[in-house]
Coordinates of N, CA and C in Angstrom, one line a residue:
A1 N 229.6 -63.3 80.0 CA 229.5 -64.4 80.7 C 228.4 -64.4 81.9
L2 N 228.0 -63.3 82.4 CA 227.3 -63.2 83.7 C 226.0 -63.8 83.1
K3 N 225.7 -62.5 81.6 CA 224.2 -63.0 80.8 C 224.2 -64.3 80.8
N4 N 225.0 -65.0 80.3 CA 224.9 -66.4 80.5 C 224.9 -67.7 81.3
A5 N 225.4 -66.6 82.4 CA 225.3 -67.8 83.6 C 223.7 -68.3 83.8
P6 N 223.9 -69.6 84.6 CA 222.3 -70.1 85.2 C 222.0 -69.3 86.2
G7 N 220.9 -68.9 86.5 CA 220.1 -68.2 87.2 C 220.2 -66.8 86.7
F8 N 220.6 -66.6 85.9 CA 220.6 -64.6 85.3 C 219.6 -64.6 85.2
P9 N 218.4 -65.4 84.1 CA 217.0 -64.4 84.4 C 216.2 -64.2 85.7
Q10 N 216.6 -65.2 86.4 CA 215.9 -65.3 87.7 C 216.3 -64.2 88.4
A11 N 217.9 -63.8 88.3 CA 218.5 -62.8 89.3 C 217.7 -61.8 88.9
R12 N 218.0 -61.4 87.4 CA 217.1 -60.2 86.7 C 216.2 -59.8 87.2
R13 N 215.4 -60.8 87.0 CA 213.3 -60.6 87.7 C 213.6 -60.0 89.1
A14 N 213.8 -61.0 90.0 CA 214.3 -60.4 91.4 C 214.4 -59.2 91.9
G15 N 216.0 -58.5 90.7 CA 216.4 -57.7 90.9 C 215.3 -56.9 90.6
M16 N 214.6 -57.0 89.4 CA 214.0 -55.7 88.9 C 212.5 -55.7 89.7
Q17 N 212.0 -56.4 90.5 CA 211.2 -56.8 91.3 C 211.3 -55.7 93.0
F18 N 212.6 -56.1 93.1 CA 213.3 -55.5 93.9 C 213.5 -54.0 94.7
V19 N 213.7 -53.4 92.8 CA 213.7 -52.4 92.8 C 212.1 -51.6 92.9
R20 N 211.7 -52.2 92.0 CA 210.1 -52.0 92.2 C 209.3 -51.4 93.2
G21 N 209.8 -52.2 94.0 CA 209.6 -52.5 95.9 C 210.0 -51.4 96.2
V22 N 211.2 -50.8 96.2 CA 212.0 -50.1 97.0 C 211.2 -48.4 96.2
L23 N 210.8 -48.8 94.9 CA 210.8 -47.0 94.4 C 208.8 -47.0 94.4
G24 N 208.3 -48.1 95.1 CA 206.7 -47.8 95.5 C 206.4 -47.1 96.5
G25 N 207.2 -46.0 97.3 CA 206.8 -45.6 98.2 C 205.9 -44.4 98.1
H26 N 206.5 -43.2 98.9 CA 205.4 -42.2 99.0 C 206.0 -41.3 97.7
P27 N 205.5 -40.6 96.9 CA 206.2 -40.4 95.3 C 206.5 -38.9 96.0
L28 N 206.7 -38.2 96.7 CA 207.4 -37.3 96.9 C 208.8 -37.8 96.8
V29 N 209.1 -38.6 98.0 CA 210.3 -39.3 98.2 C 211.0 -39.3 96.4
N30 N 210.4 -40.2 95.3 CA 211.4 -40.2 94.0 C 211.8 -39.2 93.5
V31 N 210.8 -38.2 94.1 CA 210.8 -36.7 93.1 C 212.4 -36.3 93.4
V32 N 211.8 -36.1 95.1 CA 213.2 -35.1 95.7 C 214.4 -35.7 95.3
M33 N 214.8 -37.3 95.2 CA 216.2 -37.9 95.1 C 215.6 -39.2 94.4
S34 N 216.5 -39.8 93.6 CA 216.7 -41.3 93.1 C 216.6 -42.2 94.0
D35 N 216.3 -43.7 93.9 CA 216.6 -44.5 94.9 C 218.0 -44.5 95.0
R36 N 218.5 -44.5 93.6 CA 220.4 -44.6 93.9 C 220.7 -43.4 94.9
G37 N 220.5 -42.0 94.6 CA 220.5 -41.2 95.0 C 220.7 -41.9 96.5
R38 N 219.5 -41.8 97.2 CA 219.1 -42.0 98.4 C 220.1 -43.0 98.9
F39 N 220.3 -44.2 98.2 CA 221.3 -45.6 98.8 C 222.5 -44.8 99.0
V40 N 223.2 -44.4 97.8 CA 224.6 -43.6 98.2 C 224.7 -42.3 99.3
L41 N 223.8 -41.7 99.8 CA 223.6 -40.2 100.5 C 223.5 -41.8 102.0
A42 N 222.4 -42.8 102.1 CA 222.4 -43.5 103.2 C 223.8 -44.1 103.4
A43 N 224.4 -44.3 102.7 CA 225.3 -45.3 102.8 C 226.9 -44.1 103.4
L44 N 226.8 -43.0 102.7 CA 227.6 -42.0 103.1 C 227.7 -41.9 104.8
A45 N 226.3 -41.8 105.1 CA 226.0 -41.4 106.6 C 226.3 -42.5 107.3
L46 N 226.4 -44.2 106.5 CA 226.8 -44.6 107.8 C 228.2 -44.6 108.0
V47 N 229.0 -44.7 106.7 CA 230.5 -44.5 106.4 C 231.0 -43.1 107.6
L48 N 230.4 -42.1 107.9 CA 230.2 -40.9 108.3 C 230.1 -41.6 110.1
H49 N 229.2 -42.5 110.0 CA 228.9 -42.5 111.8 C 229.8 -43.5 111.9
H50 N 230.2 -44.3 111.1 CA 231.2 -45.6 111.9 C 232.5 -45.4 111.8
A51 N 232.8 -44.1 111.6 CA 234.3 -43.8 111.3 C 234.1 -42.4 112.7
R52 N 233.6 -42.5 113.2 CA 233.6 -41.4 114.4 C 234.8 -42.0 115.5
F53 N 235.9 -41.1 115.7 CA 237.0 -41.1 116.7 C 236.8 -40.1 117.6
P54 N 236.1 -41.0 118.9 CA 236.2 -40.1 120.3 C 237.1 -38.8 120.4
G55 N 237.0 -37.7 120.5 CA 237.5 -36.5 120.9 C 237.9 -35.2 119.7
D56 N 237.8 -36.2 118.5 CA 237.6 -35.8 116.9 C 236.6 -34.9 116.4
P57 N 236.7 -33.8 116.6 CA 235.3 -32.9 115.9 C 235.4 -32.9 114.5
E58 N 236.4 -33.6 113.9 CA 236.2 -33.7 112.5 C 235.9 -35.2 112.3
T59 N 235.4 -36.2 113.0 CA 235.1 -36.8 112.3 C 233.4 -37.3 113.1
G60 N 233.0 -38.4 112.2 CA 231.2 -38.7 112.7 C 230.3 -37.9 112.1
L61 N 229.3 -38.4 112.4 CA 227.8 -37.9 111.2 C 227.4 -36.3 111.8
T62 N 227.5 -35.5 110.7 CA 226.9 -34.6 111.3 C 226.2 -34.2 109.7
V63 N 225.3 -32.8 110.0 CA 224.9 -32.5 108.9 C 225.7 -31.7 107.7
T64 N 226.4 -31.0 108.3 CA 227.7 -30.5 107.0 C 228.6 -31.0 106.8
R65 N 228.9 -32.3 107.6 CA 229.7 -33.2 106.9 C 229.2 -33.9 105.6
L66 N 228.1 -34.8 106.0 CA 227.7 -35.2 105.0 C 227.0 -34.5 104.0
R67 N 226.7 -33.5 104.0 CA 226.4 -32.5 102.5 C 227.6 -32.0 102.0
R68 N 228.8 -31.7 102.6 CA 230.1 -31.4 102.4 C 230.6 -32.4 101.2
W69 N 230.4 -33.7 101.8 CA 231.3 -34.9 101.2 C 230.2 -35.1 100.1
Y70 N 228.8 -35.5 100.6 CA 228.0 -35.6 99.1 C 228.3 -34.5 97.6
L71 N 228.8 -32.9 98.0 CA 229.3 -32.1 97.2 C 230.2 -32.7 96.6
E72 N 231.1 -32.9 97.4 CA 232.8 -33.4 97.5 C 232.9 -34.3 96.4
T73 N 232.0 -35.1 96.5 CA 232.5 -36.7 95.5 C 231.4 -36.3 94.3
G74 N 230.7 -34.9 94.2 CA 230.0 -35.1 92.9 C 228.9 -36.0 92.2
L75 N 228.4 -36.7 93.3 CA 227.0 -37.0 93.8 C 225.9 -35.7 93.6
G76 N 226.1 -34.5 93.9 CA 225.0 -33.8 93.9 C 225.4 -32.9 94.8
S77 N 224.5 -31.9 94.4 CA 224.8 -30.2 95.3 C 224.2 -30.8 96.5
A78 N 224.7 -29.7 97.3 CA 224.2 -29.5 98.7 C 223.0 -29.2 99.3
A79 N 222.1 -28.8 98.6 CA 221.0 -28.6 98.4 C 220.4 -30.0 98.4
R80 N 220.5 -30.7 97.5 CA 220.5 -32.0 97.1 C 220.4 -32.8 98.2
A81 N 221.7 -32.7 98.7 CA 222.2 -33.7 100.0 C 221.0 -33.2 101.3
S82 N 220.7 -31.9 101.3 CA 220.1 -31.5 102.4 C 218.6 -32.3 102.6
A83 N 218.3 -31.9 101.1 CA 216.8 -32.7 101.0 C 216.8 -33.9 101.5
G84 N 217.8 -34.7 100.8 CA 218.1 -36.0 101.3 C 218.3 -36.0 103.0
I85 N 218.6 -35.9 103.6 CA 219.0 -35.5 104.8 C 217.5 -35.6 106.0
A86 N 217.2 -34.4 105.4 CA 215.4 -34.2 105.7 C 214.6 -34.9 105.4
L87 N 214.9 -36.0 103.9 CA 213.6 -36.8 104.1 C 214.2 -38.4 104.9
M88 N 215.6 -38.5 105.4 CA 215.6 -39.5 106.0 C 215.4 -39.3 107.5
R89 N 215.3 -38.0 108.0 CA 214.9 -37.3 109.5 C 213.4 -38.0 109.0
W90 N 212.5 -37.3 107.9 CA 211.2 -37.6 108.2 C 210.7 -39.2 108.2
A91 N 211.7 -40.0 107.2 CA 211.2 -41.2 107.9 C 211.6 -42.2 108.9
G92 N 212.2 -41.4 110.0 CA 212.6 -41.9 111.0 C 213.9 -42.5 110.9
Y93 N 214.9 -42.2 109.7 CA 216.1 -43.3 110.3 C 217.2 -42.0 110.6
L94 N 216.9 -41.2 110.5 CA 218.4 -40.3 111.3 C 217.9 -39.5 112.7
E95 N 218.6 -39.4 113.2 CA 218.0 -38.6 114.4 C 219.1 -37.7 114.9
S96 N 218.7 -36.5 114.9 CA 219.8 -35.3 116.0 C 219.8 -35.6 117.6
T97 N 221.0 -35.5 117.9 CA 221.1 -35.6 119.4 C 222.8 -34.8 119.4
R98 N 223.0 -34.4 120.8 CA 224.1 -34.0 121.2 C 225.3 -35.0 121.5
D99 N 226.2 -34.6 120.6 CA 227.6 -35.7 120.9 C 228.1 -35.8 122.5
P100 N 227.8 -37.2 122.6 CA 228.3 -37.5 123.8 C 229.7 -37.0 124.5
H101 N 230.3 -37.0 123.5 CA 231.7 -36.8 123.8 C 232.0 -35.0 123.5
D102 N 231.0 -34.6 123.3 CA 231.3 -32.5 123.4 C 229.9 -32.0 123.2
N103 N 228.9 -31.7 124.2 CA 228.0 -31.6 124.3 C 227.5 -30.2 123.7
R104 N 228.7 -29.7 123.0 CA 228.3 -28.4 122.4 C 228.1 -28.6 120.9
R105 N 228.2 -29.8 120.2 CA 227.9 -30.2 119.1 C 227.1 -31.1 119.0
K106 N 226.1 -31.1 118.0 CA 225.1 -31.7 117.4 C 225.5 -32.9 116.1
I107 N 225.1 -33.5 116.3 CA 225.3 -35.0 115.7 C 224.1 -35.8 115.1
L108 N 224.3 -36.1 113.7 CA 223.0 -37.4 113.4 C 223.6 -38.7 113.8
V109 N 222.6 -39.5 114.6 CA 222.5 -40.7 114.7 C 221.7 -41.9 113.9
P110 N 222.1 -43.2 113.4 CA 221.1 -43.5 112.4 C 220.2 -44.4 113.8
T111 N 218.8 -44.5 113.1 CA 218.2 -45.5 113.8 C 218.2 -46.9 113.4
E112 N 217.4 -47.8 114.5 CA 217.5 -49.3 114.3 C 216.7 -49.2 113.0
R113 N 215.5 -48.3 112.8 CA 214.7 -48.3 111.6 C 216.0 -48.2 110.7
F114 N 216.7 -47.3 110.6 CA 218.0 -47.3 109.2 C 218.7 -48.4 109.0
L115 N 218.7 -48.9 110.2 CA 220.1 -50.2 110.0 C 219.3 -51.3 109.6
D116 N 218.0 -51.5 110.4 CA 217.2 -52.3 109.8 C 217.2 -52.7 108.2
M117 N 216.5 -51.5 107.8 CA 216.4 -51.2 106.0 C 217.3 -51.5 105.2
H118 N 218.7 -50.9 105.8 CA 220.1 -51.1 104.8 C 220.4 -52.6 105.3
K119 N 220.2 -53.4 106.2 CA 220.3 -54.6 105.9 C 219.3 -55.8 105.1
G120 N 218.4 -55.1 105.5 CA 217.2 -55.5 104.2 C 217.8 -55.6 103.1
R121 N 218.4 -54.6 102.6 CA 218.6 -54.2 101.3 C 220.1 -55.0 100.8
W122 N 220.8 -55.1 102.0 CA 222.1 -55.9 101.7 C 221.5 -57.4 101.8
R123 N 220.3 -58.0 102.1 CA 219.9 -59.4 102.4 C 219.5 -59.6 100.8
A124 N 218.8 -58.6 100.7 CA 217.9 -58.8 99.5 C 218.7 -58.8 97.7
N125 N 220.0 -57.8 97.9 CA 221.1 -57.8 97.0 C 221.9 -59.4 97.1
L126 N 222.2 -59.8 98.2 CA 222.9 -60.7 98.4 C 222.4 -61.9 98.0
A127 N 221.0 -62.2 98.0 CA 220.1 -62.9 97.8 C 220.1 -63.2 96.2
I128 N 219.9 -62.0 95.5 CA 219.8 -62.1 94.1 C 220.8 -62.5 93.4
V129 N 222.3 -61.9 94.1 CA 223.6 -62.3 93.7 C 223.7 -64.0 93.5
A130 N 223.7 -64.6 94.8 CA 223.5 -66.0 95.0 C 222.6 -66.7 94.2
T131 N 221.6 -66.3 93.3 CA 221.4 -67.0 92.5 C 221.9 -67.0 91.4
I132 N 223.0 -66.7 91.3 CA 223.9 -66.5 90.1 C 225.1 -67.3 90.6
I133 N 225.8 -66.6 92.0 CA 226.8 -66.8 92.3 C 226.6 -67.8 94.0
P134 N 226.4 -69.0 93.6 CA 226.1 -69.6 95.4 C 226.6 -69.2 96.4
D135 N 228.2 -69.1 96.2 CA 228.8 -69.2 97.3 C 228.6 -67.8 98.3
I136 N 227.8 -66.8 97.5 CA 227.5 -65.8 98.2 C 226.5 -66.1 99.2
R137 N 225.9 -67.2 99.1 CA 224.9 -67.5 100.3 C 225.6 -67.2 101.6
E138 N 226.5 -67.8 101.6 CA 227.5 -67.8 103.2 C 227.6 -66.3 103.9
A139 N 227.5 -65.1 102.5 CA 227.7 -63.9 103.2 C 226.2 -63.4 103.6
L140 N 225.6 -63.8 103.3 CA 224.0 -63.8 104.0 C 223.8 -63.7 105.4
A141 N 224.6 -65.2 105.8 CA 224.4 -65.1 107.1 C 225.2 -64.0 107.9
L142 N 226.0 -63.4 107.2 CA 226.8 -62.4 108.0 C 226.3 -60.8 108.5
V143 N 225.3 -61.0 107.4 CA 224.7 -59.7 107.5 C 224.2 -59.6 109.3
D144 N 223.5 -60.5 109.2 CA 222.7 -60.1 111.1 C 223.7 -60.5 112.3
R145 N 225.0 -60.5 111.9 CA 226.2 -60.4 112.8 C 226.2 -59.1 113.7
P146 N 225.9 -58.9 115.1 CA 226.4 -57.6 115.3 C 227.7 -56.5 114.9
A147 N 228.5 -57.3 114.4 CA 229.4 -56.2 113.9 C 229.4 -55.7 112.9
F148 N 228.3 -56.4 111.8 CA 228.1 -55.9 110.1 C 227.9 -54.5 110.7
A149 N 227.0 -54.0 111.2 CA 226.3 -52.5 111.4 C 226.2 -52.4 113.1
P150 N 227.2 -52.1 113.3 CA 227.3 -51.6 115.1 C 226.8 -50.6 115.4
M151 N 225.7 -49.8 116.4 CA 225.8 -48.8 116.8 C 226.6 -47.9 117.3

């Protein structure tokens, strides 16, 4: 039914152009990890970052937790996760800092650049889906609200 929906051919073309644009970056990045792998690792990083509970050392975004979660979910090896984390640091998407609640502990923090990139992906994907399901356009406005991705 979706393939027969009005707007599907346009959505398919827009989706292919978007993916091609995402993959058109530095060639080394695509050798180390696929776009899908980078997206999932980035999504996991955001979940761990936003699921931080002050005073609980078992929460928040750390290299160890992200690597372990990536491995435990079956998405890939710890080495692949480490490579992805290194790529995100190299690209300026993650920064290492001291935990403000426990100065002995190092955590990772998403940068504005990372949050902007992620919001851009959401905008692009929602705009593509909106060509088939027009009601989705309302969700586009939500991406720019501060609560969508608070620091």
